[in-house]
Short mmCIF file of C-alpha atoms and ligand atoms in Angstrom, two decimals:
data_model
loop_
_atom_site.label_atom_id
_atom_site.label_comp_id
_atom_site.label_asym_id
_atom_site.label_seq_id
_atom_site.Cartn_x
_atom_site.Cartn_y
_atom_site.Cartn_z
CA UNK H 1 75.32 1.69 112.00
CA UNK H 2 79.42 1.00 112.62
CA UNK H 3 80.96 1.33 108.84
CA UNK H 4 83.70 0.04 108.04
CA UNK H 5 85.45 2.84 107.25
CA UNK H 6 85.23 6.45 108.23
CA UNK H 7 87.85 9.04 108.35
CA UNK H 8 88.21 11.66 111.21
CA UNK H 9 88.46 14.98 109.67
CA UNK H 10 89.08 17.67 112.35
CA UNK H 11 89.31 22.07 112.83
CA UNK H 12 93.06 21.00 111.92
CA UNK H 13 92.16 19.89 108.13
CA UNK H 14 89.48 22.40 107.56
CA UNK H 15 91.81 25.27 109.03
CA UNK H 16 94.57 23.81 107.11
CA UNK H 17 91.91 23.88 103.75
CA UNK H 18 90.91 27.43 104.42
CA UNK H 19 94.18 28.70 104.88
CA UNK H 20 95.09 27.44 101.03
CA UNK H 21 92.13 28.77 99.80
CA UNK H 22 92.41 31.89 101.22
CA UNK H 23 96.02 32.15 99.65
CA UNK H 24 94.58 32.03 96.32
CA UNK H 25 97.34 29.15 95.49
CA UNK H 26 94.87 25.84 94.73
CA UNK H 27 96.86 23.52 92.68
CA UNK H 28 100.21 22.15 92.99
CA UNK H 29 102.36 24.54 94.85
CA UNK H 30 104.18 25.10 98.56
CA UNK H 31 102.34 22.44 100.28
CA UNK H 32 102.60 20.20 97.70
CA UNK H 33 106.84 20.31 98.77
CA UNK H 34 106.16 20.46 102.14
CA UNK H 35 104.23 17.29 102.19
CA UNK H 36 106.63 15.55 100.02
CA UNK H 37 109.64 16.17 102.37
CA UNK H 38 107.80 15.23 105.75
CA UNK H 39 105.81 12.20 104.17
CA UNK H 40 109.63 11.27 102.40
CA UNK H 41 111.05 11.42 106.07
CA UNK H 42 108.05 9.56 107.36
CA UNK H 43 108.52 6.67 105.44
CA UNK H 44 112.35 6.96 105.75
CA UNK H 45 113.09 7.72 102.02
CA UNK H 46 114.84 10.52 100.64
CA UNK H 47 112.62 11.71 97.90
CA UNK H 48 108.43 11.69 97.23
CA UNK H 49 106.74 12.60 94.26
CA UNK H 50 102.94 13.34 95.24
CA UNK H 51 100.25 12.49 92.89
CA UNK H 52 96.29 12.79 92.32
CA UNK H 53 95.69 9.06 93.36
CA UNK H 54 97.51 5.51 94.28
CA UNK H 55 96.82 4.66 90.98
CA UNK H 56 98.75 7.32 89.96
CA UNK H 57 101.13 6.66 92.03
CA UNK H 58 101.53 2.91 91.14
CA UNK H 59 101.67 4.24 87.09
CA UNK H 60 104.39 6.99 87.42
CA UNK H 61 106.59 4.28 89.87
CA UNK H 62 106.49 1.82 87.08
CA UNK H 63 107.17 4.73 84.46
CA UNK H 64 109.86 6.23 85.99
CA UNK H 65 111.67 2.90 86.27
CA UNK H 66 111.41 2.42 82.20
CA UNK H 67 108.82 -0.33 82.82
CA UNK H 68 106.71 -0.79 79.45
CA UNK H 69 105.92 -3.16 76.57
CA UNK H 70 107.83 -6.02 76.52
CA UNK H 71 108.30 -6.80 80.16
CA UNK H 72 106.73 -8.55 83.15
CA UNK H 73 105.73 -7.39 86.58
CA UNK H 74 105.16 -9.84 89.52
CA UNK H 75 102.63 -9.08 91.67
CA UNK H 76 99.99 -10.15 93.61
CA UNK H 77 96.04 -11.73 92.63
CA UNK H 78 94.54 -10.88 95.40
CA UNK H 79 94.44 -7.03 95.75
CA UNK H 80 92.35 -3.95 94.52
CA UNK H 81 92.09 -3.99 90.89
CA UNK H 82 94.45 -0.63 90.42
CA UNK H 83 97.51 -3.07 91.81
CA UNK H 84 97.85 -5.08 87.99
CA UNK H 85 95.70 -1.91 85.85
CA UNK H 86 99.06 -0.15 86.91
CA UNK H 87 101.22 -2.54 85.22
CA UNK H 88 98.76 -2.80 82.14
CA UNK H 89 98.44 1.02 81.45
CA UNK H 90 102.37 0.96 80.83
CA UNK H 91 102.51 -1.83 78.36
CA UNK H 92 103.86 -4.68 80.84
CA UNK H 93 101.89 -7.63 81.18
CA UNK H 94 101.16 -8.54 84.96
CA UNK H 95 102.47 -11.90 86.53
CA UNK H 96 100.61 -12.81 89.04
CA UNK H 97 102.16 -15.44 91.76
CA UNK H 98 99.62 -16.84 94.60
CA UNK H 99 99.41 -15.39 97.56
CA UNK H 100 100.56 -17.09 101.47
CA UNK H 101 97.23 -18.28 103.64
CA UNK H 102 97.98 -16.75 106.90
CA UNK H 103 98.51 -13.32 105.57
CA UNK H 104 97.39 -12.92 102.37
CA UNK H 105 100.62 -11.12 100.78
CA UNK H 106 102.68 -12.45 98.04
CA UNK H 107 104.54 -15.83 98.59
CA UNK H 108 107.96 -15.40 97.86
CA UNK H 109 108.42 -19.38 96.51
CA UNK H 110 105.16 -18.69 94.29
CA UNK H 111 107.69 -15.51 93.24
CA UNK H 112 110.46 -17.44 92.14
CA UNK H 113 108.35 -20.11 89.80
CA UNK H 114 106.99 -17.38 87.83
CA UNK H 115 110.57 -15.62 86.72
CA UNK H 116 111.76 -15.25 82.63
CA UNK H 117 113.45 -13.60 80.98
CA UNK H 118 111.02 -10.78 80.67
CA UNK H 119 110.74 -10.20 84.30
CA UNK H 120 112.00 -6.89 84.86
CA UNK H 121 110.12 -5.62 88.27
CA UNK H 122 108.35 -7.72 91.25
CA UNK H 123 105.37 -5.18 92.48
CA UNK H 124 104.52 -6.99 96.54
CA UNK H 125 101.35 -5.34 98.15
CA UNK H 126 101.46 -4.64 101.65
CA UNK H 127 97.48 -6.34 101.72
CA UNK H 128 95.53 -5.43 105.08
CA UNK H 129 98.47 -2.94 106.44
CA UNK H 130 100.94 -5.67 106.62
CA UNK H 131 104.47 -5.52 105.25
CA UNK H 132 104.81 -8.82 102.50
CA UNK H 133 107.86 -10.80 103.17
CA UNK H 134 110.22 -8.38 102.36
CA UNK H 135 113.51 -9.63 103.50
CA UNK H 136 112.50 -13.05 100.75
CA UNK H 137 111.51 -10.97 98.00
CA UNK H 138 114.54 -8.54 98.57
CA UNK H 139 116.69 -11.23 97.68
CA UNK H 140 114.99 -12.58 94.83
CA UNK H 141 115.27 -8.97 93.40
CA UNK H 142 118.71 -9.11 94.08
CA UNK H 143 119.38 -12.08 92.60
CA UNK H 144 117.52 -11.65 89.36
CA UNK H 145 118.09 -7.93 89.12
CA UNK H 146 114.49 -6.94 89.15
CA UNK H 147 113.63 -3.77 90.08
CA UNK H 148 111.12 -3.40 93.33
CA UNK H 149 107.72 -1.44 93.71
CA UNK H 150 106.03 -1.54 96.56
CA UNK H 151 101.75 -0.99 96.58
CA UNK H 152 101.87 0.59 99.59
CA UNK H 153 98.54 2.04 99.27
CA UNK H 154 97.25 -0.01 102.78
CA UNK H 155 100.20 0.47 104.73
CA UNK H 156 101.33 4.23 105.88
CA UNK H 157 103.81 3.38 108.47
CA UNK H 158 104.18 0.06 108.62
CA UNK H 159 107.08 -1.62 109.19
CA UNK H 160 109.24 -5.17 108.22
CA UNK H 161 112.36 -5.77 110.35
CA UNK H 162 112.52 -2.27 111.51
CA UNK H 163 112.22 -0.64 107.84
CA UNK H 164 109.35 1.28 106.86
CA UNK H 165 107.69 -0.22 103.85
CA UNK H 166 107.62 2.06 100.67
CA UNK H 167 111.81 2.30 101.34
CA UNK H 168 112.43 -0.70 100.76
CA UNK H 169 112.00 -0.59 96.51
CA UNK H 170 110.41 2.71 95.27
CA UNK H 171 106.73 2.64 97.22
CA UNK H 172 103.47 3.87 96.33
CA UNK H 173 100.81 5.15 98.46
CA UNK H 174 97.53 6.00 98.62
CA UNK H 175 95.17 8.76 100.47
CA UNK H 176 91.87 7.79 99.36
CA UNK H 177 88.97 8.58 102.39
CA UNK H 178 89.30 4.75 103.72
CA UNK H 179 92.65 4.52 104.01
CA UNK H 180 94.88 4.91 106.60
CA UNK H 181 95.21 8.75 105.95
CA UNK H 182 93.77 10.92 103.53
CA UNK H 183 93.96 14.15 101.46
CA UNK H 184 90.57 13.12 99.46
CA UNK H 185 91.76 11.59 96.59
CA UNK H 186 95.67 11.86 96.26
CA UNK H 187 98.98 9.27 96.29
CA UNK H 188 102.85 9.90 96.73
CA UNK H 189 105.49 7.84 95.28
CA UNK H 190 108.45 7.31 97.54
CA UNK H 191 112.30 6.67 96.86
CA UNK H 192 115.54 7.21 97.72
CA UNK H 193 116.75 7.28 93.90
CA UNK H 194 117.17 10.71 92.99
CA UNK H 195 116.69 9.83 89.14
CA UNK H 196 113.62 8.05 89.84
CA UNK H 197 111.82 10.66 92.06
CA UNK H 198 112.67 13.57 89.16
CA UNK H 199 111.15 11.20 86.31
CA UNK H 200 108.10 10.40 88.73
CA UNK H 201 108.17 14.75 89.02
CA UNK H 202 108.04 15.17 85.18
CA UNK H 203 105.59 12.43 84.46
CA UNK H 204 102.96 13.74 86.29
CA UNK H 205 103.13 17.26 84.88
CA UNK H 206 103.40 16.33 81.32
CA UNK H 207 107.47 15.92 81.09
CA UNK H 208 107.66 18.73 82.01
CA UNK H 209 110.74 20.45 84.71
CA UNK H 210 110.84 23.91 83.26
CA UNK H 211 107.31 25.36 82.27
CA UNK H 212 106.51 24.44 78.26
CA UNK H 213 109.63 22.20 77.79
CA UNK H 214 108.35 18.98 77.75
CA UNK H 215 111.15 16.10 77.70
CA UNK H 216 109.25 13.29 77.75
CA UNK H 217 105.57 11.68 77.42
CA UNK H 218 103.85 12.36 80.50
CA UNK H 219 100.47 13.12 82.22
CA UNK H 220 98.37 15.58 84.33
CA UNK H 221 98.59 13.37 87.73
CA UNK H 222 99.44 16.00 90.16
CA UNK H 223 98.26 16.34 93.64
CA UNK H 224 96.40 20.34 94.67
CA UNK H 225 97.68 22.06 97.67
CA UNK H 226 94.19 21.86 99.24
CA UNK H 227 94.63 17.62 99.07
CA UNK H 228 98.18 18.24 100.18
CA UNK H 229 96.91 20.64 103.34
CA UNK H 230 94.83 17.61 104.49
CA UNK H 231 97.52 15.52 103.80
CA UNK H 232 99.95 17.21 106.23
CA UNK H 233 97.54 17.50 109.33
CA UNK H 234 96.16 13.99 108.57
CA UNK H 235 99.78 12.69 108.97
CA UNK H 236 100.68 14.70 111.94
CA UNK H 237 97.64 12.44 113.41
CA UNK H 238 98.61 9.40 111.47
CA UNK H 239 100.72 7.64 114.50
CA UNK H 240 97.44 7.84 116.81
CA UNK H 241 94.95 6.33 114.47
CA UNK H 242 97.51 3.59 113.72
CA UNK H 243 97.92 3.18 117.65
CA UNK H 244 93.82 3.15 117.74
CA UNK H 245 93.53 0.51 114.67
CA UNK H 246 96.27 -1.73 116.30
CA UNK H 247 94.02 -1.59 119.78
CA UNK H 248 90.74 -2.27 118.29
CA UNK H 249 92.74 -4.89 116.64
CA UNK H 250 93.85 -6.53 119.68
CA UNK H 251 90.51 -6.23 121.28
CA UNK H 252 89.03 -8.39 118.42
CA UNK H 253 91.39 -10.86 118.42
CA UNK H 254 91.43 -11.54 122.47
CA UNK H 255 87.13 -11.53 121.73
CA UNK H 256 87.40 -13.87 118.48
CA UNK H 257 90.08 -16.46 119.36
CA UNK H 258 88.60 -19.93 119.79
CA UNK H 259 85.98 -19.67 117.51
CA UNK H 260 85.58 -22.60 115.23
CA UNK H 261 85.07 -21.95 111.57
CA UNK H 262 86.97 -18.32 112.02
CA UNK H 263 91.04 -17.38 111.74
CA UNK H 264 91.26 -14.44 113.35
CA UNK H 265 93.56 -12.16 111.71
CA UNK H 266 97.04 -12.54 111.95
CA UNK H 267 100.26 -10.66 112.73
CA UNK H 268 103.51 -12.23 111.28
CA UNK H 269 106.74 -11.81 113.86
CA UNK H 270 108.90 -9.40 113.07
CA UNK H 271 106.70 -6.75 111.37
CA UNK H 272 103.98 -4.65 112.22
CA UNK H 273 100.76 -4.53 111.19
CA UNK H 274 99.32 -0.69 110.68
CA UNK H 275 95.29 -2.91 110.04
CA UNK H 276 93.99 -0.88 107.22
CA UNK H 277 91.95 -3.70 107.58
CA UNK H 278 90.94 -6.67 110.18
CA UNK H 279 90.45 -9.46 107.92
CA UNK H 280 88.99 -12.87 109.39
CA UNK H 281 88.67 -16.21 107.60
CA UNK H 282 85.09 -17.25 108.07
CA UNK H 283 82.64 -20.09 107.49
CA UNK H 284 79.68 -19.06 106.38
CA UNK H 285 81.33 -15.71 105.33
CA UNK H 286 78.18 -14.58 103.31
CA UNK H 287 75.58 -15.41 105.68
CA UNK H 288 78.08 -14.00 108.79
CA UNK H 289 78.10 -10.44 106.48
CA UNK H 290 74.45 -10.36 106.05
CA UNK H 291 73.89 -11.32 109.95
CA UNK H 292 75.95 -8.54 110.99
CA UNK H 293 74.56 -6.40 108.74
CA UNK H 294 70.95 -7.03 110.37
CA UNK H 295 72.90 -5.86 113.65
CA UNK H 296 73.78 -2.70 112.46
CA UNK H 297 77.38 -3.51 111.44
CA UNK H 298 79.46 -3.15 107.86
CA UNK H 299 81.98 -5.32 106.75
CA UNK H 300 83.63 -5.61 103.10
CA UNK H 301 84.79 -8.39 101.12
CA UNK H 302 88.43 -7.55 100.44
CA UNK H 303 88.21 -9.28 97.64
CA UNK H 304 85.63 -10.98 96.48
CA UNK H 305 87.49 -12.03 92.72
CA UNK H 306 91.01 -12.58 92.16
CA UNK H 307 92.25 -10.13 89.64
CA UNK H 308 93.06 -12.97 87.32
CA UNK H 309 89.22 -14.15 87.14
CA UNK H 310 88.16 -10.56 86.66
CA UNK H 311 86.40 -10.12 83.02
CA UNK H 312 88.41 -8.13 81.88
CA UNK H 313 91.51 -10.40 82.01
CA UNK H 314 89.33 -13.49 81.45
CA UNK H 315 89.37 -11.49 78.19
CA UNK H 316 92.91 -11.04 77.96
CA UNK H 317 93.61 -14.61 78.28
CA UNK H 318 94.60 -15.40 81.84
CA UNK H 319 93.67 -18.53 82.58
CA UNK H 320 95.77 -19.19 85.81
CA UNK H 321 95.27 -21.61 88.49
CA UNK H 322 96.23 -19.69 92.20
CA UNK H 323 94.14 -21.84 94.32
CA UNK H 324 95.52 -19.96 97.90
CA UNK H 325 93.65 -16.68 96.36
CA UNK H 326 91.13 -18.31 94.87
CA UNK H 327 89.52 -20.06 98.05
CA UNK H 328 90.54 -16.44 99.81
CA UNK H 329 87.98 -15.08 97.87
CA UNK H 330 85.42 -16.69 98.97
CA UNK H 331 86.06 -16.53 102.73
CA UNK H 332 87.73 -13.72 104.07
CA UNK H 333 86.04 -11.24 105.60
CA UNK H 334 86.81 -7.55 107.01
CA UNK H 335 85.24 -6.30 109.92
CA UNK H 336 85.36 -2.56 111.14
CA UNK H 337 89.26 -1.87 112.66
CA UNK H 338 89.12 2.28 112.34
CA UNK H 339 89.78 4.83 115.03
CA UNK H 340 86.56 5.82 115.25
CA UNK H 341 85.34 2.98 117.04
CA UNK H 342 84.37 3.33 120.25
CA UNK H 343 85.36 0.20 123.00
CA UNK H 344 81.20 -0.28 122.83
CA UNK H 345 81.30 -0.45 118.96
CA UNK H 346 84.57 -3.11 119.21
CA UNK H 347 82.74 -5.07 122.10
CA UNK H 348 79.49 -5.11 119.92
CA UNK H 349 81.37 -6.57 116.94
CA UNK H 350 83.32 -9.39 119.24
CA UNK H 351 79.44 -10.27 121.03
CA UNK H 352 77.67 -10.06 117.63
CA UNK H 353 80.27 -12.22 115.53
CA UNK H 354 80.18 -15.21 118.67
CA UNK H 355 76.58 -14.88 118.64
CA UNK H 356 76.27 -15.97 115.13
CA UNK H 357 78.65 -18.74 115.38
CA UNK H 358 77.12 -20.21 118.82
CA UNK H 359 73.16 -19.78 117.58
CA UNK H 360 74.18 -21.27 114.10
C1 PLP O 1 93.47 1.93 97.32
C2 PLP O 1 94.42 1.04 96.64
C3 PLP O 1 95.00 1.37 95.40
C4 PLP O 1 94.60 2.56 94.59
O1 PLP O 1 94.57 3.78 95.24
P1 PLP O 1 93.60 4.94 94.73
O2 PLP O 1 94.03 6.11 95.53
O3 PLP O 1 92.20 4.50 95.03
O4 PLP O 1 93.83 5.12 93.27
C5 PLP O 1 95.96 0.51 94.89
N1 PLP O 1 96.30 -0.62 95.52
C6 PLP O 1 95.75 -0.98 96.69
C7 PLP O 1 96.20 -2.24 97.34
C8 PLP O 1 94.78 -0.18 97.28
O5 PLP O 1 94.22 -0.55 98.43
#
């Protein structure tokens, strides 16, 4: 079986894990800093605040900006659920503006139709390991004084005219096992706003700078040194699995170009594209997953509902109409992109794919 994701855990992350076990230091401590400063310089931001998740991360960002009841975040329907349960668990009420075809992310025009006078942050997600349009949506922050936050949570390293995303507004980032790097479960909020990366510190320890003075309302969201020990030999090895995804990446696009009824994925000028995921637009996307499946290869629906037609905001009351997401939904598909793929497992994917499109 390929899977569609897999990470590659080495002697580097289990010497790293025994080494912090051995110490006797298991939560937050040393290598909780020292991955904050070299995942901050990574990224090209001054400050990072890491956290037990991307959810987390995507919470404490909106937190530490003042975000709550009252106010409005723009962001994006097509994305993991976490993206808009972020805004909700602070009080906001998520906006959500439709998404462009080619690449999925957040259409700046779609943006600027859904501004009041509550708006008070515009949260883009960098879908698939591709930066959204973030010159546009700079702008419209600029003009309209909104504050920016950045799901990051597909998109270690990747970059939009030369910036790294996540320094752009304040980012947020996740290390769950599928995604570009991990530390287990973990996050890390990044900024270059001194203010905001001390709230974001506080927050996740309860309000808390100085041990049992608590200054604010916070939470227990920190990150262990054994995630954190991962985390810093998974990113000294982060710049070869993004080289590997953007190969495998190319391979499948040379082997699937020409194929009608399937847009391979694509790579808008002037960014790069780190391909947490390689996400096709398919006819016949169900019965394509199942073939594929029969041959021994996973794929995943990235995503199969909208977050505006999920129950659960059904319930609250959204009844929007975001037609570019909506007919997303029901025909993208993501096929395995990872760096453990071997050439074979890549080739086997192109040959398998054209099979079911020339026998069909
Ligand atoms: C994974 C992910 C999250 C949440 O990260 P967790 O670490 O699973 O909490 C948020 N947004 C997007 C777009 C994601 O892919």
């Amino acid at each position: 079986m390929i899977p569609i994701a897999r990470p590659l855990l080495g002697k580097e992350e289990i010497d790293a894990v025994t080494e912090v076990l051995s110490s006797g230091m298991i939560a937050q401590g040393p290598k909780v800093d020292e991955f904050e400063i070299a995942f901050s310089r990574y990224t090209g931001c001054e400050y990072a605040a890491a956290v037990n998740s991307g959810t987390a991360a995507l919470h404490i960002a909106l937190l530490a900006h003042g975000i709550g009841k009252g106010a409005e975040v723009i962001t994006s329907p097509f994305s993991f659920i976490a993206t808009a349960n972020s805004i909700l668990y602070t009080g906001a009420k998520p906006v959500f503006a439709d998404i462009s075809p080619d690449t999925y992310n957040i259409d700046p025009e779609r943006i600027q139709e859904k501004i009041t006078s509550k708006t008070r942050a515009l949260m883009p997600v960098h879908l698939y390991g591709q930066s959204a349009d973030m010159k546009a949506i700079m702008e419209i922050a600029e003009d309209h004084k909104l504050i920016v936050i950045e799901d990051a949570c597909q998109a270690h390293g990747a970059e939009c005219l030369g910036k790294r995303v996540g320094s752009f507004g304040t980012g947020a980032f996740s290390f769950y096992p599928t995604k570009n790097m991990t530390t287990s479960e973990g996050g890390i909020i990044t900024t270059s706003d001194r203010e905001v990366a001390e709230k974001a510190k506080m927050i996740r320890a309860h309000g808390s700078k100085v041990r049992y003075l608590h200054e604010m309302l916070g939470f227990n969201l920190r990150m262990t040194d054994i995630a954190a020990a991962i985390g810093l030999a998974q990113l000294e090895k982060l710049d070869g699995f993004t080289a590997a995804r953007q190969k495998n990446a190319a391979m499948l696009s040379a082997g699937l170009k020409g194929i009608p009824g399937l847009v391979p994925a694509i790579t808008k000028p002037g960014c790069t594209h780190v391909f947490h995921q390689y996400t096709i637009r398919a006819e016949k996307r169900d019965e394509l997953a199942e073939f594929l499946k029969g041959k021994g290869i996973g794929t995943g629906v990235h995503y199969p509902i909208p977050i505006h037609k999920q129950p659960y905001y059904m319930e609250l009351g959204y009844k929007d109409s975001l037609p570019v997401s909506e007919k997303a939904a029901q025909e993208v598909l993501s096929l395995p992109v990872h760096p453990a793929l071997s050439a074979d497992d890549v080739q086997k994917i192109v040959s398998e794919v054209k099979g079911f499109y020339t026998k069909a």
